[in-house]
JSON list of C-alpha atoms in Angstrom, two decimals:
[
{"chain": "L", "resi": 1, "resn": "UNK", "atom": "CA", "xyz": [2.85, 3.57, -2.20]},
{"chain": "L", "resi": 2, "resn": "UNK", "atom": "CA", "xyz": [-0.50, 4.34, -3.74]},
{"chain": "L", "resi": 3, "resn": "UNK", "atom": "CA", "xyz": [-1.62, 1.78, -6.28]},
{"chain": "L", "resi": 4, "resn": "UNK", "atom": "CA", "xyz": [-4.22, 3.13, -8.72]},
{"chain": "L", "resi": 5, "resn": "UNK", "atom": "CA", "xyz": [-5.32, 2.17, -12.19]},
{"chain": "L", "resi": 6, "resn": "UNK", "atom": "CA", "xyz": [-8.13, 1.52, -14.69]},
{"chain": "L", "resi": 7, "resn": "UNK", "atom": "CA", "xyz": [-9.03, -1.04, -17.33]},
{"chain": "L", "resi": 8, "resn": "UNK", "atom": "CA", "xyz": [-7.32, -0.53, -20.70]},
{"chain": "L", "resi": 9, "resn": "UNK", "atom": "CA", "xyz": [-8.75, -3.33, -22.88]},
{"chain": "L", "resi": 10, "resn": "UNK", "atom": "CA", "xyz": [-11.55, -2.43, -25.23]},
{"chain": "L", "resi": 11, "resn": "UNK", "atom": "CA", "xyz": [-13.74, -4.94, -23.39]},
{"chain": "L", "resi": 12, "resn": "UNK", "atom": "CA", "xyz": [-13.26, -3.08, -20.13]},
{"chain": "L", "resi": 13, "resn": "UNK", "atom": "CA", "xyz": [-13.50, 0.38, -21.76]},
{"chain": "L", "resi": 14, "resn": "UNK", "atom": "CA", "xyz": [-16.76, -0.42, -23.56]},
{"chain": "L", "resi": 15, "resn": "UNK", "atom": "CA", "xyz": [-18.50, -2.88, -21.20]},
{"chain": "L", "resi": 16, "resn": "UNK", "atom": "CA", "xyz": [-17.19, -2.15, -17.72]},
{"chain": "L", "resi": 17, "resn": "UNK", "atom": "CA", "xyz": [-16.87, 1.66, -17.99]},
{"chain": "L", "resi": 18, "resn": "UNK", "atom": "CA", "xyz": [-19.22, 2.39, -20.94]},
{"chain": "L", "resi": 19, "resn": "UNK", "atom": "CA", "xyz": [-16.56, 4.84, -22.05]},
{"chain": "L", "resi": 20, "resn": "UNK", "atom": "CA", "xyz": [-13.98, 5.67, -24.71]},
{"chain": "L", "resi": 21, "resn": "UNK", "atom": "CA", "xyz": [-10.24, 5.22, -25.01]},
{"chain": "L", "resi": 22, "resn": "UNK", "atom": "CA", "xyz": [-9.74, 9.01, -24.76]},
{"chain": "L", "resi": 23, "resn": "UNK", "atom": "CA", "xyz": [-11.85, 9.28, -21.61]},
{"chain": "L", "resi": 24, "resn": "UNK", "atom": "CA", "xyz": [-10.07, 6.35, -19.99]},
{"chain": "L", "resi": 25, "resn": "UNK", "atom": "CA", "xyz": [-6.70, 8.00, -20.79]},
{"chain": "L", "resi": 26, "resn": "UNK", "atom": "CA", "xyz": [-7.81, 11.19, -19.11]},
{"chain": "L", "resi": 27, "resn": "UNK", "atom": "CA", "xyz": [-9.02, 9.32, -16.06]},
{"chain": "L", "resi": 28, "resn": "UNK", "atom": "CA", "xyz": [-5.75, 7.40, -15.82]},
{"chain": "L", "resi": 29, "resn": "UNK", "atom": "CA", "xyz": [-3.73, 10.61, -15.87]},
{"chain": "L", "resi": 30, "resn": "UNK", "atom": "CA", "xyz": [-6.06, 12.37, -13.42]},
{"chain": "L", "resi": 31, "resn": "UNK", "atom": "CA", "xyz": [-5.86, 9.45, -10.96]},
{"chain": "L", "resi": 32, "resn": "UNK", "atom": "CA", "xyz": [-2.06, 9.34, -11.16]},
{"chain": "L", "resi": 33, "resn": "UNK", "atom": "CA", "xyz": [-1.76, 13.11, -10.62]},
{"chain": "L", "resi": 34, "resn": "UNK", "atom": "CA", "xyz": [-4.14, 12.98, -7.71]},
{"chain": "L", "resi": 35, "resn": "UNK", "atom": "CA", "xyz": [-2.22, 10.12, -6.06]},
{"chain": "L", "resi": 36, "resn": "UNK", "atom": "CA", "xyz": [1.05, 11.96, -6.64]},
{"chain": "L", "resi": 37, "resn": "UNK", "atom": "CA", "xyz": [-0.18, 14.74, -4.31]},
{"chain": "L", "resi": 38, "resn": "UNK", "atom": "CA", "xyz": [0.24, 12.29, -1.41]},
{"chain": "L", "resi": 39, "resn": "UNK", "atom": "CA", "xyz": [3.42, 10.31, -2.22]},
{"chain": "L", "resi": 40, "resn": "UNK", "atom": "CA", "xyz": [6.19, 9.95, -4.80]},
{"chain": "L", "resi": 41, "resn": "UNK", "atom": "CA", "xyz": [5.68, 6.20, -4.97]},
{"chain": "L", "resi": 42, "resn": "UNK", "atom": "CA", "xyz": [2.83, 5.58, -7.43]},
{"chain": "L", "resi": 43, "resn": "UNK", "atom": "CA", "xyz": [2.03, 2.29, -9.06]},
{"chain": "L", "resi": 44, "resn": "UNK", "atom": "CA", "xyz": [-0.44, 2.40, -11.91]},
{"chain": "L", "resi": 45, "resn": "UNK", "atom": "CA", "xyz": [-2.18, -0.78, -13.17]},
{"chain": "L", "resi": 46, "resn": "UNK", "atom": "CA", "xyz": [-3.61, -1.17, -16.65]},
{"chain": "L", "resi": 47, "resn": "UNK", "atom": "CA", "xyz": [-6.32, -3.71, -15.83]},
{"chain": "L", "resi": 48, "resn": "UNK", "atom": "CA", "xyz": [-6.78, -6.38, -18.52]},
{"chain": "L", "resi": 49, "resn": "UNK", "atom": "CA", "xyz": [-3.56, -5.36, -20.22]},
{"chain": "L", "resi": 50, "resn": "UNK", "atom": "CA", "xyz": [-3.23, -8.91, -21.51]},
{"chain": "L", "resi": 51, "resn": "UNK", "atom": "CA", "xyz": [-6.16, -8.25, -23.87]},
{"chain": "L", "resi": 52, "resn": "UNK", "atom": "CA", "xyz": [-5.34, -4.57, -24.46]},
{"chain": "L", "resi": 53, "resn": "UNK", "atom": "CA", "xyz": [-4.22, -3.20, -27.81]},
{"chain": "L", "resi": 54, "resn": "UNK", "atom": "CA", "xyz": [-0.46, -2.68, -27.49]},
{"chain": "L", "resi": 55, "resn": "UNK", "atom": "CA", "xyz": [-0.33, 0.77, -29.11]},
{"chain": "L", "resi": 56, "resn": "UNK", "atom": "CA", "xyz": [-3.11, 2.05, -26.85]},
{"chain": "L", "resi": 57, "resn": "UNK", "atom": "CA", "xyz": [-1.54, 0.41, -23.84]},
{"chain": "L", "resi": 58, "resn": "UNK", "atom": "CA", "xyz": [1.78, 2.10, -24.63]},
{"chain": "L", "resi": 59, "resn": "UNK", "atom": "CA", "xyz": [0.03, 5.46, -24.87]},
{"chain": "L", "resi": 60, "resn": "UNK", "atom": "CA", "xyz": [-1.56, 5.00, -21.42]},
{"chain": "L", "resi": 61, "resn": "UNK", "atom": "CA", "xyz": [1.71, 3.81, -19.86]},
{"chain": "L", "resi": 62, "resn": "UNK", "atom": "CA", "xyz": [3.63, 6.80, -21.29]},
{"chain": "L", "resi": 63, "resn": "UNK", "atom": "CA", "xyz": [0.98, 9.25, -20.07]},
{"chain": "L", "resi": 64, "resn": "UNK", "atom": "CA", "xyz": [0.81, 7.89, -16.51]},
{"chain": "L", "resi": 65, "resn": "UNK", "atom": "CA", "xyz": [4.61, 7.87, -16.24]},
{"chain": "L", "resi": 66, "resn": "UNK", "atom": "CA", "xyz": [4.63, 11.50, -17.38]},
{"chain": "L", "resi": 67, "resn": "UNK", "atom": "CA", "xyz": [1.92, 12.16, -14.72]},
{"chain": "L", "resi": 68, "resn": "UNK", "atom": "CA", "xyz": [4.12, 10.63, -12.01]},
{"chain": "L", "resi": 69, "resn": "UNK", "atom": "CA", "xyz": [3.73, 6.85, -11.95]},
{"chain": "L", "resi": 70, "resn": "UNK", "atom": "CA", "xyz": [7.00, 5.14, -10.81]},
{"chain": "L", "resi": 71, "resn": "UNK", "atom": "CA", "xyz": [5.78, 1.60, -11.38]},
{"chain": "L", "resi": 72, "resn": "UNK", "atom": "CA", "xyz": [3.51, 0.42, -14.20]},
{"chain": "L", "resi": 73, "resn": "UNK", "atom": "CA", "xyz": [1.68, -2.83, -13.52]},
{"chain": "L", "resi": 74, "resn": "UNK", "atom": "CA", "xyz": [0.82, -4.88, -16.63]},
{"chain": "L", "resi": 75, "resn": "UNK", "atom": "CA", "xyz": [-1.86, -7.36, -15.54]},
{"chain": "L", "resi": 76, "resn": "UNK", "atom": "CA", "xyz": [-2.89, -10.43, -17.43]},
{"chain": "L", "resi": 77, "resn": "UNK", "atom": "CA", "xyz": [-6.11, -10.09, -15.50]},
{"chain": "L", "resi": 78, "resn": "UNK", "atom": "CA", "xyz": [-7.93, -13.09, -16.95]},
{"chain": "L", "resi": 79, "resn": "UNK", "atom": "CA", "xyz": [-4.85, -15.30, -17.46]},
{"chain": "L", "resi": 80, "resn": "UNK", "atom": "CA", "xyz": [-5.45, -14.92, -21.24]},
{"chain": "L", "resi": 81, "resn": "UNK", "atom": "CA", "xyz": [-1.91, -14.65, -22.60]},
{"chain": "L", "resi": 82, "resn": "UNK", "atom": "CA", "xyz": [0.46, -17.35, -23.65]},
{"chain": "L", "resi": 83, "resn": "UNK", "atom": "CA", "xyz": [4.07, -16.70, -22.37]},
{"chain": "L", "resi": 84, "resn": "UNK", "atom": "CA", "xyz": [5.34, -15.43, -25.72]},
{"chain": "L", "resi": 85, "resn": "UNK", "atom": "CA", "xyz": [2.32, -13.12, -26.06]},
{"chain": "L", "resi": 86, "resn": "UNK", "atom": "CA", "xyz": [2.96, -11.65, -22.62]},
{"chain": "L", "resi": 87, "resn": "UNK", "atom": "CA", "xyz": [6.66, -11.29, -23.31]},
{"chain": "L", "resi": 88, "resn": "UNK", "atom": "CA", "xyz": [5.90, -9.58, -26.59]},
{"chain": "L", "resi": 89, "resn": "UNK", "atom": "CA", "xyz": [3.54, -7.11, -24.78]},
{"chain": "L", "resi": 90, "resn": "UNK", "atom": "CA", "xyz": [6.22, -6.21, -22.21]},
{"chain": "L", "resi": 91, "resn": "UNK", "atom": "CA", "xyz": [8.90, -5.92, -24.96]},
{"chain": "L", "resi": 92, "resn": "UNK", "atom": "CA", "xyz": [6.53, -3.67, -26.97]},
{"chain": "L", "resi": 93, "resn": "UNK", "atom": "CA", "xyz": [6.30, -1.31, -23.99]},
{"chain": "L", "resi": 94, "resn": "UNK", "atom": "CA", "xyz": [10.11, -1.36, -23.47]},
{"chain": "L", "resi": 95, "resn": "UNK", "atom": "CA", "xyz": [10.55, -0.46, -27.18]},
{"chain": "L", "resi": 96, "resn": "UNK", "atom": "CA", "xyz": [7.69, 2.03, -27.71]},
{"chain": "L", "resi": 97, "resn": "UNK", "atom": "CA", "xyz": [7.26, 3.99, -24.44]},
{"chain": "L", "resi": 98, "resn": "UNK", "atom": "CA", "xyz": [9.73, 6.88, -24.63]},
{"chain": "L", "resi": 99, "resn": "UNK", "atom": "CA", "xyz": [9.90, 7.43, -20.88]},
{"chain": "L", "resi": 100, "resn": "UNK", "atom": "CA", "xyz": [9.81, 3.78, -19.78]},
{"chain": "L", "resi": 101, "resn": "UNK", "atom": "CA", "xyz": [13.23, 4.21, -18.14]},
{"chain": "L", "resi": 102, "resn": "UNK", "atom": "CA", "xyz": [11.54, 6.37, -15.49]},
{"chain": "L", "resi": 103, "resn": "UNK", "atom": "CA", "xyz": [9.39, 3.54, -14.15]},
{"chain": "L", "resi": 104, "resn": "UNK", "atom": "CA", "xyz": [9.58, -0.11, -13.13]},
{"chain": "L", "resi": 105, "resn": "UNK", "atom": "CA", "xyz": [7.53, -2.50, -15.24]},
{"chain": "L", "resi": 106, "resn": "UNK", "atom": "CA", "xyz": [5.65, -4.98, -13.02]},
{"chain": "L", "resi": 107, "resn": "UNK", "atom": "CA", "xyz": [4.13, -8.32, -14.02]},
{"chain": "L", "resi": 108, "resn": "UNK", "atom": "CA", "xyz": [0.76, -9.20, -12.43]},
{"chain": "L", "resi": 109, "resn": "UNK", "atom": "CA", "xyz": [-0.45, -12.49, -13.86]},
{"chain": "L", "resi": 110, "resn": "UNK", "atom": "CA", "xyz": [-3.47, -14.59, -13.05]},
{"chain": "L", "resi": 111, "resn": "UNK", "atom": "CA", "xyz": [-3.46, -18.36, -13.32]},
{"chain": "L", "resi": 112, "resn": "UNK", "atom": "CA", "xyz": [-6.75, -19.07, -15.08]},
{"chain": "L", "resi": 113, "resn": "UNK", "atom": "CA", "xyz": [-4.98, -21.14, -17.78]},
{"chain": "L", "resi": 114, "resn": "UNK", "atom": "CA", "xyz": [-2.11, -22.30, -15.53]},
{"chain": "L", "resi": 115, "resn": "UNK", "atom": "CA", "xyz": [0.44, -19.86, -17.07]},
{"chain": "L", "resi": 116, "resn": "UNK", "atom": "CA", "xyz": [0.85, -17.20, -14.42]},
{"chain": "L", "resi": 117, "resn": "UNK", "atom": "CA", "xyz": [4.41, -18.12, -13.44]},
{"chain": "L", "resi": 118, "resn": "UNK", "atom": "CA", "xyz": [5.48, -18.77, -17.02]},
{"chain": "L", "resi": 119, "resn": "UNK", "atom": "CA", "xyz": [4.04, -15.45, -18.11]},
{"chain": "L", "resi": 120, "resn": "UNK", "atom": "CA", "xyz": [5.69, -13.56, -15.25]},
{"chain": "L", "resi": 121, "resn": "UNK", "atom": "CA", "xyz": [9.09, -15.07, -15.97]},
{"chain": "L", "resi": 122, "resn": "UNK", "atom": "CA", "xyz": [8.66, -14.31, -19.68]},
{"chain": "L", "resi": 123, "resn": "UNK", "atom": "CA", "xyz": [7.91, -10.73, -18.84]},
{"chain": "L", "resi": 124, "resn": "UNK", "atom": "CA", "xyz": [10.85, -10.38, -16.54]},
{"chain": "L", "resi": 125, "resn": "UNK", "atom": "CA", "xyz": [13.15, -11.94, -19.16]},
{"chain": "L", "resi": 126, "resn": "UNK", "atom": "CA", "xyz": [12.39, -9.03, -21.53]},
{"chain": "L", "resi": 127, "resn": "UNK", "atom": "CA", "xyz": [12.52, -6.12, -19.15]},
{"chain": "L", "resi": 128, "resn": "UNK", "atom": "CA", "xyz": [10.00, -6.20, -16.29]},
{"chain": "L", "resi": 129, "resn": "UNK", "atom": "CA", "xyz": [11.76, -5.78, -12.92]},
{"chain": "L", "resi": 130, "resn": "UNK", "atom": "CA", "xyz": [8.93, -6.56, -10.51]},
{"chain": "L", "resi": 131, "resn": "UNK", "atom": "CA", "xyz": [6.73, -9.66, -10.30]},
{"chain": "L", "resi": 132, "resn": "UNK", "atom": "CA", "xyz": [3.59, -9.43, -8.17]},
{"chain": "L", "resi": 133, "resn": "UNK", "atom": "CA", "xyz": [2.99, -12.85, -6.69]},
{"chain": "L", "resi": 134, "resn": "UNK", "atom": "CA", "xyz": [1.44, -14.58, -3.73]},
{"chain": "L", "resi": 135, "resn": "UNK", "atom": "CA", "xyz": [2.44, -17.35, -1.40]},
{"chain": "L", "resi": 136, "resn": "UNK", "atom": "CA", "xyz": [1.05, -20.60, -2.79]},
{"chain": "L", "resi": 137, "resn": "UNK", "atom": "CA", "xyz": [-0.33, -18.62, -5.75]},
{"chain": "L", "resi": 138, "resn": "UNK", "atom": "CA", "xyz": [-3.47, -17.73, -3.76]},
{"chain": "L", "resi": 139, "resn": "UNK", "atom": "CA", "xyz": [-5.73, -15.28, -5.46]},
{"chain": "L", "resi": 140, "resn": "UNK", "atom": "CA", "xyz": [-9.09, -14.84, -7.10]},
{"chain": "L", "resi": 141, "resn": "UNK", "atom": "CA", "xyz": [-10.43, -17.53, -9.41]},
{"chain": "L", "resi": 142, "resn": "UNK", "atom": "CA", "xyz": [-7.51, -19.91, -10.24]},
{"chain": "L", "resi": 143, "resn": "UNK", "atom": "CA", "xyz": [-5.01, -17.76, -8.34]},
{"chain": "L", "resi": 144, "resn": "UNK", "atom": "CA", "xyz": [-2.05, -15.57, -9.13]},
{"chain": "L", "resi": 145, "resn": "UNK", "atom": "CA", "xyz": [1.66, -16.08, -9.79]},
{"chain": "L", "resi": 146, "resn": "UNK", "atom": "CA", "xyz": [3.23, -18.33, -7.11]},
{"chain": "L", "resi": 147, "resn": "UNK", "atom": "CA", "xyz": [6.07, -16.82, -5.16]},
{"chain": "L", "resi": 148, "resn": "UNK", "atom": "CA", "xyz": [7.72, -20.19, -4.56]},
{"chain": "L", "resi": 149, "resn": "UNK", "atom": "CA", "xyz": [7.65, -21.07, -8.28]},
{"chain": "L", "resi": 150, "resn": "UNK", "atom": "CA", "xyz": [9.19, -17.70, -9.29]},
{"chain": "L", "resi": 151, "resn": "UNK", "atom": "CA", "xyz": [11.95, -18.00, -6.71]},
{"chain": "L", "resi": 152, "resn": "UNK", "atom": "CA", "xyz": [12.85, -21.50, -7.73]},
{"chain": "L", "resi": 153, "resn": "UNK", "atom": "CA", "xyz": [12.75, -20.74, -11.45]},
{"chain": "L", "resi": 154, "resn": "UNK", "atom": "CA", "xyz": [15.16, -17.84, -10.93]},
{"chain": "L", "resi": 155, "resn": "UNK", "atom": "CA", "xyz": [17.44, -19.93, -8.78]},
{"chain": "L", "resi": 156, "resn": "UNK", "atom": "CA", "xyz": [17.41, -22.94, -11.17]},
{"chain": "L", "resi": 157, "resn": "UNK", "atom": "CA", "xyz": [17.96, -20.80, -14.31]},
{"chain": "L", "resi": 158, "resn": "UNK", "atom": "CA", "xyz": [20.77, -18.33, -13.69]},
{"chain": "L", "resi": 159, "resn": "UNK", "atom": "CA", "xyz": [21.13, -17.99, -17.48]},
{"chain": "L", "resi": 160, "resn": "UNK", "atom": "CA", "xyz": [18.04, -15.68, -17.32]},
{"chain": "L", "resi": 161, "resn": "UNK", "atom": "CA", "xyz": [20.23, -13.09, -15.52]},
{"chain": "L", "resi": 162, "resn": "UNK", "atom": "CA", "xyz": [17.46, -12.43, -13.02]},
{"chain": "L", "resi": 163, "resn": "UNK", "atom": "CA", "xyz": [17.95, -12.23, -9.24]},
{"chain": "L", "resi": 164, "resn": "UNK", "atom": "CA", "xyz": [15.96, -12.33, -6.06]},
{"chain": "L", "resi": 165, "resn": "UNK", "atom": "CA", "xyz": [17.35, -12.22, -2.56]},
{"chain": "L", "resi": 166, "resn": "UNK", "atom": "CA", "xyz": [14.42, -14.26, -1.19]},
{"chain": "L", "resi": 167, "resn": "UNK", "atom": "CA", "xyz": [15.81, -17.10, 0.93]},
{"chain": "L", "resi": 168, "resn": "UNK", "atom": "CA", "xyz": [14.56, -20.27, -0.73]},
{"chain": "L", "resi": 169, "resn": "UNK", "atom": "CA", "xyz": [14.96, -22.53, 2.36]},
{"chain": "L", "resi": 170, "resn": "UNK", "atom": "CA", "xyz": [12.37, -20.44, 4.19]},
{"chain": "L", "resi": 171, "resn": "UNK", "atom": "CA", "xyz": [9.69, -20.94, 1.50]},
{"chain": "L", "resi": 172, "resn": "UNK", "atom": "CA", "xyz": [8.56, -24.37, 2.73]},
{"chain": "L", "resi": 173, "resn": "UNK", "atom": "CA", "xyz": [7.66, -23.18, 6.22]},
{"chain": "L", "resi": 174, "resn": "UNK", "atom": "CA", "xyz": [5.79, -20.07, 5.09]},
{"chain": "L", "resi": 175, "resn": "UNK", "atom": "CA", "xyz": [4.03, -22.08, 2.41]},
{"chain": "L", "resi": 176, "resn": "UNK", "atom": "CA", "xyz": [2.91, -24.60, 5.04]},
{"chain": "L", "resi": 177, "resn": "UNK", "atom": "CA", "xyz": [1.70, -21.83, 7.37]},
{"chain": "L", "resi": 178, "resn": "UNK", "atom": "CA", "xyz": [-0.39, -20.28, 4.62]},
{"chain": "L", "resi": 179, "resn": "UNK", "atom": "CA", "xyz": [-1.72, -23.69, 3.63]},
{"chain": "L", "resi": 180, "resn": "UNK", "atom": "CA", "xyz": [-2.69, -24.46, 7.19]}
]
């Protein structure tokens, strides 16, 4: 897998890249097409998607899927979103990206406000099929979505209709090793 991407929020477009939405869209497509020359498994991330305009985000997602992305990663890069906001963003993509059935939607949430797991579960409940997480939630700043929390939420709430084959009894030992 090649994982490529670019910032899609106006904050990133203007202040990180000193660019325009149109130029960022072109760069996103070019990066995806370039990566596709090397493998069929391309994941594209829309950095700062949590603060991105939904209509523009959908336009980028549709374009990179057309260009060959097989997974689209929707990061809440700064942990900005509340769970309903993140779910609404994923649902917007499901409902407005015409080729969304050709890619897996992936949640990638940061824990700056303590909502990474809640946001990831909210995203999966409305259509995302991959959650990017780490053991013990380790990651930059306040961390990322915790693997142990996701697994246990899914196991404790079968009404969500979500499944993982991760063996929960093994989580304690790996968590302890990482902690050590």
